[in-house]
Every structure is written in structure tokens, then in C-alpha cells.
CSV table of C-alpha atoms in Angstrom, one decimal:
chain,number,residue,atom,x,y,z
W,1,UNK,CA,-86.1,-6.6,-49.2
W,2,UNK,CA,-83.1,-8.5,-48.8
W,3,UNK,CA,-80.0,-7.1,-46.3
W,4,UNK,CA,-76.4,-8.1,-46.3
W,5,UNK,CA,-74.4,-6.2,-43.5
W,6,UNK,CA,-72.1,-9.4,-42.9
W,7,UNK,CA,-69.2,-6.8,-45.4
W,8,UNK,CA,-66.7,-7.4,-43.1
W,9,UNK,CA,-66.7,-11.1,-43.9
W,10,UNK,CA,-66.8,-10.6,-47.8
W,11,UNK,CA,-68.4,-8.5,-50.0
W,12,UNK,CA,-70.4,-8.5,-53.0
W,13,UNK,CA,-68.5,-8.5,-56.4
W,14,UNK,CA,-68.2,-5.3,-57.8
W,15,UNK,CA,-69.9,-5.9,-61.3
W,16,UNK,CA,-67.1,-4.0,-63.0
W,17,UNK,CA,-64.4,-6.2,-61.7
W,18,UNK,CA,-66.4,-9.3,-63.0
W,19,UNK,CA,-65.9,-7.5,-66.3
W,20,UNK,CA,-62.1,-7.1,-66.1
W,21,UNK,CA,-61.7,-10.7,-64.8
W,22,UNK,CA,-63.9,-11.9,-68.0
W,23,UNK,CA,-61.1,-11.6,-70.8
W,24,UNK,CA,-58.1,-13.3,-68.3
W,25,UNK,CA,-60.8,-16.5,-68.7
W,26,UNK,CA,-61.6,-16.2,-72.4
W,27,UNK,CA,-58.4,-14.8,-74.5
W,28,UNK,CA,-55.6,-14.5,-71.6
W,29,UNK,CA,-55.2,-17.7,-70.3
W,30,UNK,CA,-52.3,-18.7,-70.9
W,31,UNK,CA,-49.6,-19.3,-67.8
W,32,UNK,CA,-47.2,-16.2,-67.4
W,33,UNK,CA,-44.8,-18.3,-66.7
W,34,UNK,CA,-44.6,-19.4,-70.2
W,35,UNK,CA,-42.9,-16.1,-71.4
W,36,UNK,CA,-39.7,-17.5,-73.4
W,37,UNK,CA,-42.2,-20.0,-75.0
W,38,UNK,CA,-44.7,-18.3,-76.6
W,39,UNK,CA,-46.4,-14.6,-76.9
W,40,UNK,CA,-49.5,-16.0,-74.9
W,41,UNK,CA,-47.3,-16.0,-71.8
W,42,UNK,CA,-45.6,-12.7,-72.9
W,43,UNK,CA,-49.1,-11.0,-72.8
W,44,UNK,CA,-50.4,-12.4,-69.9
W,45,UNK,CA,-47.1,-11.9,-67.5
W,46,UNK,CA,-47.9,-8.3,-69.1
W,47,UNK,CA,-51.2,-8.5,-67.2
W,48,UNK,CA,-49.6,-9.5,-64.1
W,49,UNK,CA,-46.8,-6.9,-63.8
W,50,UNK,CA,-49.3,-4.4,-64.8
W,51,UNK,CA,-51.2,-5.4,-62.0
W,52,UNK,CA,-48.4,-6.1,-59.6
W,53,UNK,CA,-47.7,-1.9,-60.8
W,54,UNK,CA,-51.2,-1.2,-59.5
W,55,UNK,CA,-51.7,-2.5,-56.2
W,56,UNK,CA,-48.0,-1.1,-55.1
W,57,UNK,CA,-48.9,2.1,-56.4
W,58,UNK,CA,-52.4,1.8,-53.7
W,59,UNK,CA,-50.4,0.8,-50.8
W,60,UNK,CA,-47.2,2.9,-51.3
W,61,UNK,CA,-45.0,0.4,-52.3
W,62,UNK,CA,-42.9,-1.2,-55.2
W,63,UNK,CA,-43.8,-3.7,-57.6
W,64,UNK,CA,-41.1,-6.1,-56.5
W,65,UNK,CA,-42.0,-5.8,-53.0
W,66,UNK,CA,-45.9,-7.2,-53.6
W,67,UNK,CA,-46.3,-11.2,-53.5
W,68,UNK,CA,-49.6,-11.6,-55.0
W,69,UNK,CA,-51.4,-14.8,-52.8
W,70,UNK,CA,-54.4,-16.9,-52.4
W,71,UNK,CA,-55.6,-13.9,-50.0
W,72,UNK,CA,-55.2,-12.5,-46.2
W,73,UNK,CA,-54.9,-16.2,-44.4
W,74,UNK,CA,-52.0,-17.1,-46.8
W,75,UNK,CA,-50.5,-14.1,-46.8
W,76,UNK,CA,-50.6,-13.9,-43.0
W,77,UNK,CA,-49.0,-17.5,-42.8
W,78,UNK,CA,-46.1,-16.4,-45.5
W,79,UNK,CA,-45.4,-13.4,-43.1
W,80,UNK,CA,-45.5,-14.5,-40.2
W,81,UNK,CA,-44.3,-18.2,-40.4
W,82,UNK,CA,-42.0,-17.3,-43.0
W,83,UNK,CA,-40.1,-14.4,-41.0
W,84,UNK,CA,-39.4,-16.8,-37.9
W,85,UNK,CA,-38.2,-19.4,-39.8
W,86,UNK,CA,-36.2,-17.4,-41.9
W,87,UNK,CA,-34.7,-15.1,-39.0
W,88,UNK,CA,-34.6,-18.0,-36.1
W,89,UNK,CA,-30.8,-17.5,-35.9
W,90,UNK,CA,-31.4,-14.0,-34.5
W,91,UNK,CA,-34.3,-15.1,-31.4
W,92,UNK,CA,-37.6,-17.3,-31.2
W,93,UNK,CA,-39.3,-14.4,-29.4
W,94,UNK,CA,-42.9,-12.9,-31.4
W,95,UNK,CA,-45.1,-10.6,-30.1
W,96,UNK,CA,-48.7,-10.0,-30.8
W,97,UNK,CA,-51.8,-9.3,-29.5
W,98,UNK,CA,-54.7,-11.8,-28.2
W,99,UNK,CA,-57.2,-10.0,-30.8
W,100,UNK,CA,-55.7,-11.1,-33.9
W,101,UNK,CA,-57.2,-12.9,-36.7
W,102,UNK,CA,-57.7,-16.7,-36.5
W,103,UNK,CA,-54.5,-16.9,-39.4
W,104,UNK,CA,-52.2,-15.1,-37.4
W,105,UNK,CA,-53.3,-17.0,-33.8
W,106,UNK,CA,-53.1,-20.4,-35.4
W,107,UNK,CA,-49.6,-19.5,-37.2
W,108,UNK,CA,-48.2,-18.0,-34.2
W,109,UNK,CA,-49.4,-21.3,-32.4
W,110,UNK,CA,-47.8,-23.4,-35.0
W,111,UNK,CA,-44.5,-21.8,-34.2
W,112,UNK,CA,-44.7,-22.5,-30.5
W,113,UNK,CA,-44.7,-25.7,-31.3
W,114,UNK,CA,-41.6,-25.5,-33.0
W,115,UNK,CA,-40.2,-23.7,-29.8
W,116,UNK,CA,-40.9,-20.1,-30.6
W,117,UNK,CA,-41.8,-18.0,-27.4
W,118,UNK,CA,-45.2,-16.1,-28.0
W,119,UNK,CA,-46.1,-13.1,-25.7
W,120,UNK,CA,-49.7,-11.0,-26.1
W,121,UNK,CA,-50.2,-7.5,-24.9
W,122,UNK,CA,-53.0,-6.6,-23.2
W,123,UNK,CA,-56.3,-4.6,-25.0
W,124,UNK,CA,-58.2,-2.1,-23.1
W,125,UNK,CA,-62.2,-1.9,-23.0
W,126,UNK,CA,-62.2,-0.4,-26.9
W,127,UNK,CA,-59.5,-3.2,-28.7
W,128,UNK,CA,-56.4,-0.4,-28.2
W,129,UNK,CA,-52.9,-2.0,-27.2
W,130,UNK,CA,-51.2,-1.2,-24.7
W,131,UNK,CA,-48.5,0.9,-26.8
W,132,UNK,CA,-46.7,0.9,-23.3
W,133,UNK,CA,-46.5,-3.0,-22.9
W,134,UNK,CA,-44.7,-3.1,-26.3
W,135,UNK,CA,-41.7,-1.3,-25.6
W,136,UNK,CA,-41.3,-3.1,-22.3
W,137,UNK,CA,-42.1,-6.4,-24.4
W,138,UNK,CA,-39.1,-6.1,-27.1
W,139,UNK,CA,-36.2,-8.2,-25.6
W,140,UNK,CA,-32.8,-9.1,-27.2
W,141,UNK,CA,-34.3,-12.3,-29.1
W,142,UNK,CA,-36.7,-10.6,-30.2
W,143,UNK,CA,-37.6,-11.3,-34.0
W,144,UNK,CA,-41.1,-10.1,-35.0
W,145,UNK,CA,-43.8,-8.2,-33.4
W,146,UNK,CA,-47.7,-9.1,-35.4
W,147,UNK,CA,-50.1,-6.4,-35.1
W,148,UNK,CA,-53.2,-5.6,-36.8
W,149,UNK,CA,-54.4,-2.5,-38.7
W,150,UNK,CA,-58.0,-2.3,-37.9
W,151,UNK,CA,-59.8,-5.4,-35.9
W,152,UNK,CA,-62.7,-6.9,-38.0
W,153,UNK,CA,-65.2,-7.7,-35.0
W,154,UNK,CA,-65.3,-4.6,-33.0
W,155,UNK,CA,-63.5,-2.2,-35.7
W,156,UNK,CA,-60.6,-0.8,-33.8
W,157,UNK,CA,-58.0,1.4,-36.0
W,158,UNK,CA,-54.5,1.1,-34.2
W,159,UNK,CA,-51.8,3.5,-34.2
W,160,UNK,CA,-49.5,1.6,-36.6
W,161,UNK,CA,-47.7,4.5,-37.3
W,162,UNK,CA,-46.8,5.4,-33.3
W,163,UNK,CA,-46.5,1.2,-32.8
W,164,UNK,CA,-43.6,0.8,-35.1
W,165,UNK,CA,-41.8,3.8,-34.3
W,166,UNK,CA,-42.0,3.1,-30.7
W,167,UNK,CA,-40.4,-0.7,-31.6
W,168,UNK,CA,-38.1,0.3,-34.3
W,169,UNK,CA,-36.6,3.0,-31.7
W,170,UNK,CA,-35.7,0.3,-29.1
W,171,UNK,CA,-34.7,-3.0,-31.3
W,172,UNK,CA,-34.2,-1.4,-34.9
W,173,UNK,CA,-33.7,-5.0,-36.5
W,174,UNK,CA,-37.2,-6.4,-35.4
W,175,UNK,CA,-39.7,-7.0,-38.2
W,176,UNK,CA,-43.2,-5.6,-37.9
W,177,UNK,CA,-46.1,-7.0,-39.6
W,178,UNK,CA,-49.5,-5.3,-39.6
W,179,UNK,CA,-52.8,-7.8,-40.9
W,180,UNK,CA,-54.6,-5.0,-42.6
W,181,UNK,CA,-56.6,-7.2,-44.5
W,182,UNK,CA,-59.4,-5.1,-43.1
W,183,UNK,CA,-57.9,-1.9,-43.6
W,184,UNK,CA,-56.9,-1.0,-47.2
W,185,UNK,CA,-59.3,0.4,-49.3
W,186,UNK,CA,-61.2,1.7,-46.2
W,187,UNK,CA,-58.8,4.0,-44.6
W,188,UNK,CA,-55.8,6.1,-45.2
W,189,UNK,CA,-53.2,3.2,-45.5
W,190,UNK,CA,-49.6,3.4,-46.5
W,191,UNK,CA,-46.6,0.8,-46.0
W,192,UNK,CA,-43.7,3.8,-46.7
W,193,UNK,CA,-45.9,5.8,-43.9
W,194,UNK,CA,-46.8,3.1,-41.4
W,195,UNK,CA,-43.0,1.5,-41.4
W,196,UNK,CA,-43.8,-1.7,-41.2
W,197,UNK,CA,-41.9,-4.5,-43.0
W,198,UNK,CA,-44.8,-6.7,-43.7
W,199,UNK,CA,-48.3,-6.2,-44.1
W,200,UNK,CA,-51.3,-8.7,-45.6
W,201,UNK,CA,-54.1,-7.7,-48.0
W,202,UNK,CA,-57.4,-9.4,-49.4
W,203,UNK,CA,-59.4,-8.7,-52.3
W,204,UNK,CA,-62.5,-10.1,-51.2
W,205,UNK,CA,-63.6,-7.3,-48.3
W,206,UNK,CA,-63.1,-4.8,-51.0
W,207,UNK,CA,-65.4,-5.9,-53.8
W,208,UNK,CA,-63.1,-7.8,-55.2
W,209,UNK,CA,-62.7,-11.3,-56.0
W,210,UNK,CA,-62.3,-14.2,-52.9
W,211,UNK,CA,-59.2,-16.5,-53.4
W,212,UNK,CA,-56.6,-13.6,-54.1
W,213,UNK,CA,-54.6,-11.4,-51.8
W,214,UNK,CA,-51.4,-9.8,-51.3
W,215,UNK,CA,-48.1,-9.6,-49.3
W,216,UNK,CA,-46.4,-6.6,-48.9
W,217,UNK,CA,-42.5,-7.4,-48.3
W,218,UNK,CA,-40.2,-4.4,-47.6
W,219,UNK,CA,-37.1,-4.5,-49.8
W,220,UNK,CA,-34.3,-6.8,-48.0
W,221,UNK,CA,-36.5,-8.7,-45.5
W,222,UNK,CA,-36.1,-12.2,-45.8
W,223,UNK,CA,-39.0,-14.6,-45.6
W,224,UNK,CA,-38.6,-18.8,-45.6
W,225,UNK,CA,-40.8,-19.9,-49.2
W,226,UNK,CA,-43.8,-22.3,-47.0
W,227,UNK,CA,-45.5,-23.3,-50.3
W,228,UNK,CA,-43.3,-25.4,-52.6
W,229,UNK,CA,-43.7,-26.1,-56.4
W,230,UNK,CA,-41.9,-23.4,-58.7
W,231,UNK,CA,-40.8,-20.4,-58.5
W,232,UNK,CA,-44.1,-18.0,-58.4
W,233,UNK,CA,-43.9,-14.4,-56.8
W,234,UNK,CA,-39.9,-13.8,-56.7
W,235,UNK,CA,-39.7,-18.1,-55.5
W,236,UNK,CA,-41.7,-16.9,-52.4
W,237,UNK,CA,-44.5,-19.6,-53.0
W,238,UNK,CA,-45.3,-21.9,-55.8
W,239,UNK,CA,-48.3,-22.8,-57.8
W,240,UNK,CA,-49.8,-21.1,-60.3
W,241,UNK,CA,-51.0,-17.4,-60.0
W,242,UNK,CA,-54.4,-16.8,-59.5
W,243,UNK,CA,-54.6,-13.9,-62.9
W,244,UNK,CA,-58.2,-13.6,-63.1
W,245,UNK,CA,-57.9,-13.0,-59.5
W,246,UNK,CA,-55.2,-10.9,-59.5
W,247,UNK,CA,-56.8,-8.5,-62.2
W,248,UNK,CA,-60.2,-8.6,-60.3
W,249,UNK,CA,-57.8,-7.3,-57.2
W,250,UNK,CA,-56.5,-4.5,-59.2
W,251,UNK,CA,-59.3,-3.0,-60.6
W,252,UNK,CA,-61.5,-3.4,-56.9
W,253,UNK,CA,-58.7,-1.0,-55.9
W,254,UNK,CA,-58.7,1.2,-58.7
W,255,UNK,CA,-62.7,1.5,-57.9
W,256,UNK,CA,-62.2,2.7,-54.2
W,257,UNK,CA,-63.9,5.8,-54.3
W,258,UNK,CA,-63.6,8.5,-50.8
W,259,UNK,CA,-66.8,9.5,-51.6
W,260,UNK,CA,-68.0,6.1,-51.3
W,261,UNK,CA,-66.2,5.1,-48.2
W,262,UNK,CA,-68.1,8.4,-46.5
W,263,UNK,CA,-71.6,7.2,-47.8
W,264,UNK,CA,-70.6,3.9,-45.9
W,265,UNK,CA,-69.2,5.8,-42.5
W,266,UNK,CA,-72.7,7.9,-42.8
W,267,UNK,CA,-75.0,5.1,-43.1
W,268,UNK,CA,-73.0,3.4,-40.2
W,269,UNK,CA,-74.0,6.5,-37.9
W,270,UNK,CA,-77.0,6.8,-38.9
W,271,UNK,CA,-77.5,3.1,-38.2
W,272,UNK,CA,-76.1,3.5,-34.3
W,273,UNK,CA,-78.7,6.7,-33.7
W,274,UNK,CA,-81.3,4.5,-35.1
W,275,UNK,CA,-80.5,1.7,-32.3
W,276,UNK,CA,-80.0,3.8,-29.9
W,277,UNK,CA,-83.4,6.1,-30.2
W,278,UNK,CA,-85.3,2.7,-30.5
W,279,UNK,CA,-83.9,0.5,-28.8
W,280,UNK,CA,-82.9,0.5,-24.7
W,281,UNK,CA,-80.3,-1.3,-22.9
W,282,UNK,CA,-77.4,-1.5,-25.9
W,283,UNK,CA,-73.9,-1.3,-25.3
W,284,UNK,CA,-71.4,-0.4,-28.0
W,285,UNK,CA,-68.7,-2.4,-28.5
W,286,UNK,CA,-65.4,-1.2,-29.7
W,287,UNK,CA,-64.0,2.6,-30.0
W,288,UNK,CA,-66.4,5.1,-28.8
W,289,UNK,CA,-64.7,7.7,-30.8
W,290,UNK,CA,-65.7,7.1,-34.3
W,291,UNK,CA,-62.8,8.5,-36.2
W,292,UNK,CA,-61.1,5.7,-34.5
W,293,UNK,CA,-63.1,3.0,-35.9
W,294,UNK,CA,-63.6,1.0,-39.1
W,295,UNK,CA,-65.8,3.5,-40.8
W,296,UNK,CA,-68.3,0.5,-42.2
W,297,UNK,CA,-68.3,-1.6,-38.7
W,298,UNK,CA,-71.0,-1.2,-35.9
W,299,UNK,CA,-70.9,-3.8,-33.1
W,300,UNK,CA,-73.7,-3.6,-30.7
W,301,UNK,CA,-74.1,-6.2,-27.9
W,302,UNK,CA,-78.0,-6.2,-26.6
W,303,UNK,CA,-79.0,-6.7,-23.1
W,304,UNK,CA,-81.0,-9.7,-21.9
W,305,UNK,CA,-81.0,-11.7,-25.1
W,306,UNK,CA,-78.7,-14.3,-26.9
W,307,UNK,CA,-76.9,-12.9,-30.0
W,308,UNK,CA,-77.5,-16.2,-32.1
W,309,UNK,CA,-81.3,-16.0,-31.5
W,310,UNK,CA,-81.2,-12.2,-32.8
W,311,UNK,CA,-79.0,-13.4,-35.8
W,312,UNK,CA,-81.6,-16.5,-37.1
W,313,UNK,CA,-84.5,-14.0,-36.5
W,314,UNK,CA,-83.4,-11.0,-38.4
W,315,UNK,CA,-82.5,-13.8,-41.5
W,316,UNK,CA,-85.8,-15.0,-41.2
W,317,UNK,CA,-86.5,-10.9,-42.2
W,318,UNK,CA,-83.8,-11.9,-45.0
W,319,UNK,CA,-81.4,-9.4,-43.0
W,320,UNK,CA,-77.9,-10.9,-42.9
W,321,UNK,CA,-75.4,-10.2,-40.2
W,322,UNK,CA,-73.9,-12.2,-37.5
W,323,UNK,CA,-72.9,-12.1,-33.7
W,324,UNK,CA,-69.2,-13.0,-33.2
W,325,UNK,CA,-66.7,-12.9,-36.0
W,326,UNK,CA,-66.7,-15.1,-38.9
W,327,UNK,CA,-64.2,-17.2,-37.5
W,328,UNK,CA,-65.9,-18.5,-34.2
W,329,UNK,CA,-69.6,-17.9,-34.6
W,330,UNK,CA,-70.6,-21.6,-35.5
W,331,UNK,CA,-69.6,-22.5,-31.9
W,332,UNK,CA,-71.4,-21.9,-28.9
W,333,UNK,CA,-68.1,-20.2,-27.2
W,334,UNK,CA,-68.2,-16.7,-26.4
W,335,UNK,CA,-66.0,-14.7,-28.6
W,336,UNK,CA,-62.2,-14.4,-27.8
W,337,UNK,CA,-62.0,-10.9,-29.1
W,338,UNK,CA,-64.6,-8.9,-26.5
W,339,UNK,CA,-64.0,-11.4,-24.1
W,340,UNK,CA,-60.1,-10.4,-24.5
W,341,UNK,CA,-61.3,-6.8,-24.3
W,342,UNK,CA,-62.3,-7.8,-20.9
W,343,UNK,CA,-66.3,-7.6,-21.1
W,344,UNK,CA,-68.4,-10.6,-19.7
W,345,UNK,CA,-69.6,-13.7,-21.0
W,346,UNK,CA,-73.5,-12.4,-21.1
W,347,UNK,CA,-72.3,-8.6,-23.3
W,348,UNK,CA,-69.9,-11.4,-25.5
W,349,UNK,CA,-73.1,-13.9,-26.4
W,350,UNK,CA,-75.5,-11.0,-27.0
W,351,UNK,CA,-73.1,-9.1,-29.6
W,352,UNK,CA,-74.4,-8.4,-33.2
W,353,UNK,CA,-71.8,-7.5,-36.2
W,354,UNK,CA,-73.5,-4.5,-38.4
W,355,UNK,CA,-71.2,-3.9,-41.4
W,356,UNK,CA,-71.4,-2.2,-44.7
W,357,UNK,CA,-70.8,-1.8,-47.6
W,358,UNK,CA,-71.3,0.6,-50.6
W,359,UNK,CA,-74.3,-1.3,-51.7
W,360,UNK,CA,-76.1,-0.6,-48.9
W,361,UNK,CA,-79.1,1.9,-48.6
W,362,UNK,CA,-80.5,4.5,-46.0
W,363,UNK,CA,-83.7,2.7,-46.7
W,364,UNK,CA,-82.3,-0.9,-46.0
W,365,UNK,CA,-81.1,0.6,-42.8
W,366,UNK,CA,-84.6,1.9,-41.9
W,367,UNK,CA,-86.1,-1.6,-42.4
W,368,UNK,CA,-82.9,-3.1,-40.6
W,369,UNK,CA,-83.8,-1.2,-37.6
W,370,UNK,CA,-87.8,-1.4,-37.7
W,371,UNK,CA,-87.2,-5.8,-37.5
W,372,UNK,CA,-84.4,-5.3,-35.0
W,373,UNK,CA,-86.5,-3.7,-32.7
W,374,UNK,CA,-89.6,-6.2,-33.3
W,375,UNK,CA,-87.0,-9.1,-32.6
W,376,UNK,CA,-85.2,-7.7,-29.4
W,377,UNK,CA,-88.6,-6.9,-27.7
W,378,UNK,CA,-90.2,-10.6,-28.9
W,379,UNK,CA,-86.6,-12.2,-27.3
W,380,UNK,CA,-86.6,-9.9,-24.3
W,381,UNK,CA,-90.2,-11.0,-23.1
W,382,UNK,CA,-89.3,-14.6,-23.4
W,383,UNK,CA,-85.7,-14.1,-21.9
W,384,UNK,CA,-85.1,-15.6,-18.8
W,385,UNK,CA,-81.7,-13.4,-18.0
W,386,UNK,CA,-83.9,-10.0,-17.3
W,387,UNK,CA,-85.1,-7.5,-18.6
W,388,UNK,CA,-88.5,-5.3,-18.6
């Protein structure tokens, strides 16, 4: 048996996307740029607009205000690079948190550079803001505040809604972006609800295909273009659109089912009463209230052993996850996210990432759980940090 709970990296392909993708590469190739030359063109910026119609429509926006890019890292950069440079006449001031994605950190970072004034606001134990530190935070320069949905490592949903309220109340003209690459598709999500003015998507953590995302851009905001070479996506980035991609997007969307999302959120619980019955000396790690947490995540850091030795052990069991996020977990470093939520260095190294997707099974979760507990008693007996 073979198990993949590393979903909140990428996901599997949805067969049915491959299918709607399969025509863009056979018979609709042509560029949709080309539609006062030929009908090829014509058809395929049909395609596009079509699809453009779609993924608005999920999100609660319109057509005109979706950018369609290479996927959540560009369509962080575009937002958040693109708003200061475009808006650097009204402040250099940004405000984010120190849990963010590795797109958004090394774009805000970028910026510094260029003289831009970053602040962070503090997390508690469980990945929540400090709504508070916000609203004292917002200052006369300032241009953009960067927060996201729902954190991929430990799974904390933020109060989006309540955050941009609170910031459009005291500094109307500040932009607010939200990274809810992680979000959509997963939970209730809509721009014209959460009143932000930017937001980034990704097909890939949504059965969908990798390489292609999407950039919400409220009507009016102005963005600098950071990607010469045409005029692609309303002259917001050149190149040449990623179709097949774009297509594959649409239709991952159109496949989001609720009743699939609660098979997910079940299997997830199920999973944490599993570890906790057989296995002692666990500490969650994110939200203890679950309806405040990615319904699919389940980050459990185990006592006494390394979370690296835990990770090669389960593959050997072909049971895939990983300790850390994506981003960081090749180096030895503990990760910046718990260690930002203020836990230690020992709870950071011995975390495991458990998440899900549809394509999971109770009985996966069974076997997950029998070789996890094999592998934690094995590393606990040679551990030198403690333990029984």
C-alpha cells in the first residue's frame, strides 16, 4: 500500500481534468492572441474567457478582475511587488505576518531592499494574528498589509473577513492581499465577502494542474506589470498563457465537491484520535478548535524523536508526508512558522505534516497509524533526548 498525505504540497491530478486539458494540446493550440489572424485564435481566446468566466464565478469575482499566472508564487510576487511599486508615491510601509509563505517573505524582502519598511505582527501559540497589533500597525504611509487565508504547515484559517474591516476602517486607501493559495476550493472563500483587494490562487493543491494560478485584482487597484514581453492578462504580465493549464484550473474547480471536502475533514479526525489513542507524548500543533483549521491538515510534533528520522522511516513503509513545510524541510533549520508561533526548537524538529486529500482512504489511515506507531516506539528507544 502506498500513502501520499504530503496534499498540502500538491496534489494528485484529478483524472478528469487530464481529460479537459487533452483537446487544448491536440486541436486547440493555437495562441489566443492570434484572434484578428485566424479562427484558431478566435476559438481558443474562447477557451480562455470561458475559463477566465469560471474561476471568477468560484471566487466571487469578475472576469476582468482574474489574471491567470504561472501559480500562487507568481501570483504572490505580482501582488505584492507590483502594489508597492505601483503605489510607492503614497508610503513604503507593508505589513505582514512572520508565518507567510516563502513567496510573500522573499518578495517583501526584495522590497526592503529597495527601501520599503516591513513590519510583522506577532502569532499566538495556534498561528492567529494579533487582530489588535494591526490596527495599531496602520500608519499614514501605509500602503499594503499581506495576510494569509489559511497557513499551509499548521493549518490556521484567519479571520479575513474581521482583518480587513478592522484596516479598511482606520486607513480606507490601504490595499489588502490575502495568499489563499491554500484556501479555495477547501473552505468557504469569497473576494466580494472577505474585502480584500488582492488575493493569489493555485491550481495544483486542488487537483489541478502545477504551473497555473491566479490573481484576483479588485477593479481600480493598480499593480506595476514585473514580467515583461506582451501584453498577456490585461498587460499585467507577458508571455504566453499557460491554456492547457488554465482549462485544467477551471474544471479542478468545477469538480470541488462539499461532500468531498467533509470526507477529507472526517478522515483528518479520525486520523488525530488514532494518534492520540496509540500513541503518547504528542502535541498538536496549530488551532485546537477544528472548525478553525484547514479541514485536510493535521500537524503533530512527537516527543523525544527527530521529525526527519520519522519522515525517511514512514517512506520506507511507502507512506509519504514530511516534517516542516515544503519550503524549508531539506535543511536542518528548525521551521520558522512553529518556531514564530513561539514553541521550542525540540516540538519544531520533531513535527510531522499529515494532509489529505480526497484520494485518501479510512483504510490508508489505519495502516498510516499501525507504522507510525512501530516507528515512534523504534526511534524513542534509541533517542537520546528522553523518553520511556
Amino acid at each position: 500500500m502506498k500513502v501520499y498525505l504530503d496534499n498540502a504540497s500538491t496534489t494528485k491530478v484529478d483524472e478528469r481534468v487530464i481529460e479537459a486539458m487533452i483537446p487544448i494540446f491536440r486541436e486547440n493550440y493555437a495562441l489566443p492572441t492570434s484572434e484578428f489572424i485566424h479562427t484558431p485564435g478566435q476559438i481558443v481566446r474562447e477557451i480562455l474567457e470561458a475559463s477566465r468566466e469560471k474561476v471568477a464565478q468560484f471566487v466571487g469575482a469578475s472576469p476582468r478582475e482574474i489574471i491567470f499566472t504561472s501559480g500562487g508564487t507568481e501570483s504572490n510576487n505580482l501582488a505584492i511587488k507590483g502594489a508597492a511599486l505601483a503605489n510607492r508615491d503614497k508610503g513604503k510601509h507593508i505589513i505582514s505576518t512572520p508565518i507567510e509563505s516563502r513567496s510573500v517573505l522573499d518578495s517583501l524582502r526584495s522590497l526592503e531592499k529597495l527601501g520599503y519598511e516591513i513590519e510583522f505582527v506577532s502569532v499566538d501559540s495556534e498561528g492567529f494574528v494579533d487582530i489588535s497589533e494591526i490596527r495599531e500597525k496602520i500608519r499614514k504611509d501605509t500602503i499594503l498589509v499581506s495576510i494569509q487565508t489559511v497557513n499551509d504547515e499548521v493549518g490556521t484559517i484567519q479571520n479575513i473577513k474581521e482583518i480587513t474591516s478592522i484596516i479598511k476602517e482606520k486607513k480606507p486607501d490601504v490595499l489588502i492581499h490575502t495568499d489563499s493559495t491554500y484556501a479555495v476550493g477547501w473552505i468557504p472563500f469569497k473576494v466580494s465577502e472577505m474585502g480584500v483587494d488582492l488575493a493569489s490562487f493555485t491550481a495544483h493543491k486542488i487537483h489541478g494542474p502545477k504551473g497555473v494560478g491566479a490573481l484576483y485584482v479588485k477593479e481600480r487597484v493598480k499593480l506595476q506589470k514585473i514580467i515583461d514581453g506582451g501584453y498577456a492578462e490585461l498587460n499585467l504580465r507577458g508571455g504566453t498563457p499557460n491554456i492547457p493549464g488554465i482549462v485544467g484550473f477551471a474544471k479542478a474547480l468545477e469538480l470541488i465537491d462539499s461532500k468531498d471536502v467533509e470526507l477529507v475533514k472526517n478522515m483528518r479526525d479520525y486520523l488525530y484520535q488514532k494518534i492520540l489513542e496509540e500513541i503518547p507524548e504528542t502535541i498538536l500543533l496549530g488551532p485546537r478548535d477544528f472548525s478553525k483549521r484547514h479541514p485536510a491538515n493535521l500537524n503533530i510534533s512527537f516527543k523525544y524523536v527527530e521529525g526527519e528520522s520519522i519522515v525517511l522511516y514512514l517512506d520506507m513503509k511507502n507512506i509519504y508526508t514530511i516534517s516542516g513545510s515544503a519550503c524549508f524541510s531539506r535543511g536542518l533549520e528548525p521551521s520558522y512558522v512553529i518556531m514564530a508561533m513561539g514553541h521550542s526548537h525540540e516540538t519544531a524538529h520533531g513535527s510531522i505534516r499529515f494532509s489529505l486529500s480526497r484520494f485518501n482512504s479510512f483504510e490508508e489511515i489505519d495502516y498510516t497509524v499501525s507504522v507510525l506507531k512501530e516507528v515512534i516506539t523504534n526511534l524513542r528507544e534509541l533517542s537520546p533526548l528522553g523518553g520511556d
